[in-house]
XYZ file of C-alpha atoms in Angstrom:
437
model
C -1.152 -11.162 28.827
C -1.959 -8.772 31.825
C 0.481 -9.144 33.906
C 3.375 -8.991 31.779
C 3.828 -6.067 31.470
C 4.352 -6.408 35.709
C 6.434 -9.093 35.447
C 8.865 -7.533 32.806
C 9.305 -4.701 35.500
C 9.615 -6.918 38.216
C 11.523 -11.304 37.016
C 15.111 -10.884 37.851
C 15.140 -12.158 34.444
C 13.584 -9.045 32.538
C 16.242 -7.302 35.152
C 18.776 -8.170 32.415
C 16.344 -9.274 29.189
C 18.404 -6.440 27.308
C 22.027 -9.297 27.814
C 19.550 -11.515 26.518
C 18.486 -9.552 23.976
C 21.786 -8.679 23.329
C 22.373 -12.225 23.948
C 20.369 -13.366 20.924
C 20.938 -10.879 18.319
C 25.241 -11.800 18.844
C 23.931 -15.724 18.118
C 21.805 -14.247 14.864
C 24.540 -11.869 13.075
C 27.280 -14.932 14.105
C 25.594 -16.911 11.541
C 24.542 -15.542 9.200
C 28.615 -14.964 10.011
C 29.087 -18.489 9.240
C 25.978 -19.111 7.014
C 27.898 -16.662 4.171
C 30.752 -17.914 4.535
C 30.083 -21.347 3.840
C 27.997 -20.204 2.244
C 30.945 -18.732 -0.568
C 33.570 -20.870 0.634
C 32.717 -24.582 0.600
C 28.854 -24.151 -1.355
C 25.938 -26.145 -1.125
C 27.659 -29.364 -1.014
C 29.117 -28.591 2.429
C 26.113 -26.925 4.297
C 24.485 -30.269 3.978
C 27.216 -32.107 5.670
C 28.342 -30.597 8.313
C 23.611 -29.872 9.049
C 24.672 -33.478 9.697
C 26.872 -33.579 11.857
C 25.757 -30.485 13.865
C 23.046 -32.477 14.484
C 25.151 -35.757 15.024
C 26.927 -33.426 17.920
C 23.779 -32.205 19.512
C 22.397 -35.573 19.885
C 26.262 -35.682 21.510
C 25.702 -33.286 23.803
C 22.857 -33.747 25.268
C 24.022 -37.827 26.624
C 26.793 -36.444 27.509
C 25.236 -34.032 30.777
C 22.479 -36.731 30.679
C 19.824 -33.758 30.020
C 20.743 -32.982 33.516
C 20.995 -28.378 32.645
C 17.356 -28.528 33.757
C 17.050 -30.610 35.964
C 19.981 -29.092 38.463
C 20.168 -25.854 37.556
C 16.179 -25.951 39.703
C 17.504 -28.409 42.389
C 19.923 -26.171 43.131
C 18.186 -23.288 43.141
C 15.900 -24.889 45.693
C 18.605 -26.002 48.034
C 21.191 -23.762 47.517
C 20.729 -22.361 51.302
C 20.696 -25.862 52.670
C 24.971 -26.707 52.347
C 24.202 -30.758 52.892
C 21.548 -31.326 49.625
C 24.083 -28.585 47.394
C 26.944 -30.835 47.755
C 24.417 -33.585 47.169
C 23.085 -32.656 43.705
C 25.934 -30.883 42.103
C 28.414 -34.179 43.689
C 25.221 -35.874 41.616
C 25.208 -33.854 38.204
C 29.190 -33.806 38.013
C 30.020 -38.029 38.299
C 28.017 -38.079 36.735
C 27.524 -36.666 33.606
C 31.815 -36.849 34.018
C 32.250 -40.612 33.855
C 29.310 -40.454 30.636
C 30.808 -37.951 29.058
C 34.319 -40.260 29.195
C 31.930 -43.242 27.813
C 30.203 -41.041 25.238
C 34.503 -40.051 24.547
C 35.579 -43.109 24.265
C 32.566 -44.518 22.045
C 33.073 -41.644 19.393
C 36.348 -42.166 19.358
C 37.248 -45.978 18.700
C 33.527 -45.944 16.061
C 34.980 -42.652 14.437
C 34.378 -45.048 11.214
C 31.274 -45.761 12.162
C 29.973 -42.643 12.311
C 31.662 -41.209 9.889
C 29.822 -43.436 8.060
C 26.619 -43.221 9.348
C 26.609 -39.159 8.722
C 28.361 -38.753 5.720
C 28.519 -41.668 3.837
C 31.045 -43.908 3.149
C 32.351 -41.810 -0.385
C 33.863 -38.919 2.630
C 36.319 -39.909 5.640
C 36.358 -37.285 7.461
C 36.129 -39.824 10.569
C 39.335 -37.805 12.231
C 36.793 -34.339 12.978
C 34.595 -37.195 15.096
C 37.832 -38.344 17.239
C 38.098 -34.132 17.175
C 34.724 -33.430 18.367
C 36.065 -36.333 21.312
C 38.225 -35.271 22.676
C 36.598 -31.355 23.031
C 32.958 -33.834 24.263
C 34.702 -33.624 28.133
C 34.899 -28.956 27.871
C 31.451 -28.750 26.374
C 29.838 -31.118 29.867
C 32.393 -28.983 32.092
C 30.559 -25.909 30.589
C 27.563 -27.141 30.547
C 27.308 -28.056 34.418
C 29.307 -24.572 34.829
C 26.337 -23.508 33.863
C 24.076 -24.838 34.946
C 25.588 -24.348 38.961
C 26.057 -19.785 38.010
C 21.897 -20.288 36.489
C 21.161 -21.930 39.965
C 22.438 -18.964 41.546
C 20.719 -16.944 39.492
C 24.237 -15.151 38.525
C 22.673 -14.636 34.927
C 24.015 -11.520 33.451
C 27.457 -13.478 34.263
C 26.074 -16.242 32.020
C 24.803 -13.869 29.498
C 28.523 -12.086 29.523
C 29.947 -15.534 28.872
C 27.081 -16.191 26.352
C 28.038 -13.465 24.158
C 32.106 -13.408 24.520
C 32.077 -17.116 23.982
C 29.756 -16.122 20.350
C 31.995 -13.862 19.231
C 35.040 -16.377 20.138
C 33.436 -19.075 18.486
C 32.220 -17.423 15.808
C 36.724 -15.853 15.022
C 37.440 -18.813 15.808
C 35.667 -20.125 12.686
C 35.870 -17.540 10.169
C 39.441 -18.325 10.533
C 38.937 -23.231 9.922
C 37.066 -22.492 6.874
C 38.862 -19.545 5.022
C 42.130 -21.151 5.873
C 40.461 -25.294 5.584
C 37.502 -24.617 3.364
C 34.836 -27.230 4.361
C 37.384 -28.916 6.748
C 38.336 -25.956 8.398
C 34.263 -25.356 9.433
C 33.945 -29.218 10.108
C 36.092 -29.048 13.031
C 34.507 -24.876 13.856
C 31.517 -27.375 14.505
C 32.647 -29.673 17.232
C 35.040 -27.458 18.460
C 33.977 -23.800 18.929
C 31.088 -24.976 22.230
C 33.549 -25.998 23.498
C 35.929 -23.054 23.514
C 33.526 -21.434 26.107
C 34.809 -23.252 28.931
C 37.351 -20.967 28.572
C 35.394 -17.752 29.343
C 33.550 -19.876 31.673
C 36.586 -20.164 34.012
C 36.443 -16.964 35.085
C 33.265 -17.653 36.670
C 34.257 -20.720 38.385
C 37.677 -18.410 39.544
C 34.833 -16.461 40.754
C 32.808 -18.927 42.380
C 35.535 -22.101 43.350
C 34.695 -22.697 46.528
C 31.636 -24.517 45.130
C 34.211 -26.801 44.659
C 34.210 -28.298 48.085
C 31.215 -28.856 47.811
C 31.617 -31.595 44.971
C 32.453 -35.241 46.633
C 32.933 -38.266 45.316
C 30.657 -39.985 48.317
C 28.159 -36.887 48.412
C 26.534 -39.605 46.083
C 23.607 -39.888 46.399
C 21.025 -41.268 44.153
C 18.025 -40.852 45.582
C 18.822 -36.664 43.931
C 17.943 -38.968 40.385
C 14.507 -38.476 41.476
C 14.854 -34.532 41.221
C 16.054 -34.200 38.515
C 15.222 -36.775 36.751
C 12.081 -36.711 35.115
C 13.582 -33.442 33.247
C 16.847 -35.562 32.106
C 14.624 -38.176 30.476
C 11.852 -34.577 28.790
C 15.717 -32.724 27.936
C 17.031 -36.502 26.362
C 14.083 -37.311 24.234
C 13.919 -33.533 22.114
C 16.938 -33.443 21.996
C 18.229 -36.713 20.361
C 14.607 -38.077 19.258
C 14.476 -34.377 16.646
C 18.259 -33.777 15.373
C 18.805 -38.010 15.166
C 15.135 -37.725 12.216
C 16.784 -33.833 11.199
C 19.767 -36.872 10.207
C 17.469 -39.268 8.448
C 15.737 -36.833 6.830
C 19.489 -35.414 5.293
C 20.260 -38.920 3.849
C 17.573 -39.981 2.537
C 17.132 -36.577 0.126
C 20.308 -37.076 -0.433
C 20.185 -40.056 -1.647
C 16.476 -39.541 -3.460
C 17.289 -36.617 -4.236
C 20.100 -34.922 -4.534
C 22.707 -33.272 -2.199
C 22.734 -29.696 -3.378
C 18.778 -30.601 -2.103
C 19.538 -31.168 1.397
C 21.770 -28.398 1.229
C 19.434 -26.424 1.240
C 16.853 -28.119 3.144
C 19.851 -27.259 5.793
C 20.139 -23.548 4.785
C 15.625 -23.125 5.277
C 16.229 -24.905 8.722
C 19.088 -22.916 9.311
C 16.452 -19.244 8.450
C 14.433 -20.878 10.542
C 16.374 -20.939 13.631
C 17.481 -17.862 13.365
C 13.815 -16.312 13.823
C 12.500 -18.999 16.150
C 15.399 -17.722 18.645
C 13.345 -14.752 19.644
C 10.300 -15.909 20.783
C 11.184 -19.230 22.195
C 13.653 -16.227 23.925
C 10.129 -14.575 25.434
C 8.398 -18.539 25.735
C 11.342 -19.108 28.485
C 11.786 -16.195 29.930
C 7.491 -15.719 30.290
C 5.261 -18.336 29.862
C 8.051 -20.895 31.419
C 7.345 -18.726 34.827
C 3.904 -17.637 34.565
C 2.372 -21.635 34.005
C 4.516 -22.796 37.199
C 2.792 -19.494 39.246
C -0.848 -20.244 37.832
C -2.747 -23.295 39.556
C -6.152 -21.691 37.694
C -7.777 -23.239 34.256
C -9.133 -18.983 34.109
C -5.397 -17.438 34.520
C -3.502 -20.340 32.420
C -6.537 -19.742 29.523
C -6.097 -15.606 29.651
C -2.184 -16.572 29.347
C -2.508 -19.269 27.035
C -5.155 -16.302 24.596
C -2.741 -13.357 26.163
C 0.068 -14.622 24.392
C -1.803 -15.084 21.083
C -3.194 -11.849 20.184
C -0.625 -10.060 21.965
C 2.749 -11.764 19.736
C 1.582 -13.355 17.061
C 0.285 -11.306 15.494
C 3.599 -9.266 15.081
C 4.950 -12.384 14.739
C 3.438 -13.275 12.471
C 3.487 -10.043 10.620
C 7.160 -10.831 10.672
C 6.667 -14.266 8.539
C 5.257 -12.419 5.800
C 8.213 -9.801 5.786
C 9.873 -12.616 5.240
C 8.136 -14.586 2.143
C 8.007 -11.277 0.693
C 11.687 -9.994 0.810
C 12.629 -14.525 0.597
C 14.360 -13.198 -2.872
C 16.649 -10.948 -1.172
C 17.235 -11.744 2.226
C 18.946 -15.725 0.713
C 21.584 -14.680 -1.346
C 21.693 -11.896 1.670
C 22.961 -15.073 4.102
C 23.946 -17.549 1.448
C 24.985 -16.617 -1.857
C 22.634 -16.732 -5.141
C 23.331 -20.937 -5.272
C 20.995 -21.466 -3.240
C 18.931 -19.589 -4.534
C 16.215 -22.548 -4.834
C 15.836 -22.249 -0.553
C 13.223 -20.095 -1.360
C 10.212 -22.659 -2.681
C 10.661 -23.762 0.468
C 9.743 -20.373 2.406
C 5.997 -21.373 2.472
C 6.668 -24.240 4.472
C 8.142 -24.065 6.697
C 6.883 -20.309 8.050
C 3.550 -21.824 7.956
C 4.547 -24.563 9.960
C 6.795 -22.386 11.977
C 3.999 -20.148 12.748
C 1.221 -23.287 14.044
C 4.451 -24.624 15.665
C 5.092 -21.739 18.167
C 0.347 -21.640 18.391
C 1.450 -25.160 19.905
C 5.129 -25.358 22.487
C 3.264 -21.762 23.787
C 0.540 -24.513 25.120
C 3.150 -27.375 25.607
C 4.940 -26.025 27.871
C 2.474 -26.447 30.294
C 3.426 -29.636 30.657
C 6.868 -28.242 31.669
C 5.334 -26.147 34.167
C 3.074 -28.966 35.382
C 5.864 -31.367 35.470
C 3.389 -33.622 33.049
C 6.413 -35.271 32.043
C 4.453 -38.534 30.333
C 2.377 -37.089 27.937
C 5.138 -34.438 26.851
C 7.933 -37.878 26.141
C 4.884 -39.352 24.297
C 3.561 -36.417 22.231
C 6.961 -35.406 21.804
C 8.052 -39.346 20.087
C 4.747 -38.773 18.215
C 5.667 -35.524 16.606
C 9.777 -37.110 15.401
C 7.507 -40.435 14.150
C 5.243 -38.607 11.523
C 7.972 -35.912 11.634
C 10.034 -38.632 9.542
C 7.231 -40.748 7.999
C 4.682 -36.938 6.055
C 8.592 -36.414 4.968
C 9.843 -39.173 3.852
C 5.730 -39.835 1.902
C 6.485 -36.485 0.786
C 9.645 -36.293 -0.590
C 8.731 -39.271 -3.086
C 5.864 -37.309 -4.094
C 7.200 -33.971 -3.987
C 11.918 -34.037 -4.134
C 13.332 -31.986 -0.863
C 10.080 -29.663 -0.482
C 8.367 -32.528 1.041
C 10.976 -31.731 3.718
C 9.132 -27.923 4.438
C 5.558 -29.569 4.188
C 6.205 -33.012 6.536
C 6.919 -29.389 8.376
C 4.027 -28.075 8.087
C 2.548 -31.128 8.548
C 3.240 -32.718 11.717
C 3.433 -29.072 13.841
C -0.265 -28.715 12.869
C -0.950 -32.927 13.757
C 0.745 -32.148 17.151
C -1.435 -29.148 17.495
C -4.222 -30.849 17.302
C -3.273 -33.350 20.451
C -1.874 -30.891 22.209
C -5.063 -28.703 22.024
C -7.569 -31.553 23.177
C -5.343 -32.047 25.579
C -5.994 -28.494 27.175
C -9.549 -28.724 25.561
C -11.521 -28.344 28.380
C -9.101 -26.047 30.152
C -8.639 -23.819 27.003
C -12.331 -23.838 25.738
C -13.999 -26.045 28.584
C -16.116 -23.735 30.643
C -15.317 -23.208 34.132
C -15.740 -21.880 37.588
C -13.556 -18.748 39.266
C -12.620 -21.062 41.440
C -11.115 -23.761 39.360
C -8.021 -25.280 40.368
C -6.826 -28.130 38.517
C -5.337 -26.593 35.244
C -4.343 -29.278 33.576
C -6.969 -31.127 31.194
């Protein structure tokens, strides 16, 4: 990856790399402290219930903003010097997200009992949590729209500072609620904490309050959707399909194996999310912009294999260390009650390694706007994830869920390699300009 150091020195994203690293570290520390509090005050069963709520909240949040975030960021970056197009972009995104959020909030609020039974079963009565979520959702949507505007105007420093402060605020509120109300407090914190960041984001909005004059209902243009609509479709497929499948798998574990086992699986997923934050941040900050710049198969091949040679060995060594130290890591992050989680490490870590190998190449779908390919393969992934997990859970218990994770991403990687096979392994001339496949 010859351009890596040069890119670090010249790209504006890397000028705030230290802040991005601080954001990731803050998220991981906040996540670990929250997990510890859940383990101490709530236990394994509560971990499973909170996992379902977090997955549902993630899907609902994405629907509320229609998956517009990345599309709005890219569009604003292109039209920020054209006041007319900027006004049309902001107005269209803002009002469509506003109506969508109100609709989603309304549906969740008045169907709270149905959602409760779906997530927690009729044995639990947390419908009031769903109602709180519905009331907090508009603030989350406003926050994400504000983030997309700041991101589009390249206000990265403000964005990262807000994220860090928001994470700390959310952590304090979460720990307090868990300490005072245990499982109820944890569930309330899960739905309220993401919206609290809006209080911090108001500072950024005040600094750019002149942008509010650009948001006018008569400036809505549905043709703007052609610009960021495909990004929205991709975002919605990922943001809805994976969380919903996770809920289905977790509920299957609860019904067929037990709620404690579902809690162990959720704990393993949390550990996985912590270390994947580092690798995905590198991919987002470097790979995606770099793939967007290059036009030749040769350069595409160099970047992919360069990443494999420079980053993947370090990542692999890190995963090996995690596996060796699992008996120390699990009680450190959770408690001794979560010791069975250690049995899930091997297949989860192996699956995550294959996952990173795959998504590095798959980001070419985004960079080259191969939206149909991305959506079809993403749907295939979640379907295979569910089918393989259910089959293997029946055979091996909760360990089958992490085995299914490995098998589905192995199949995903195989398909991605087939699609980009000629770019990665074929014979190409120096003037080859088609980097798709």
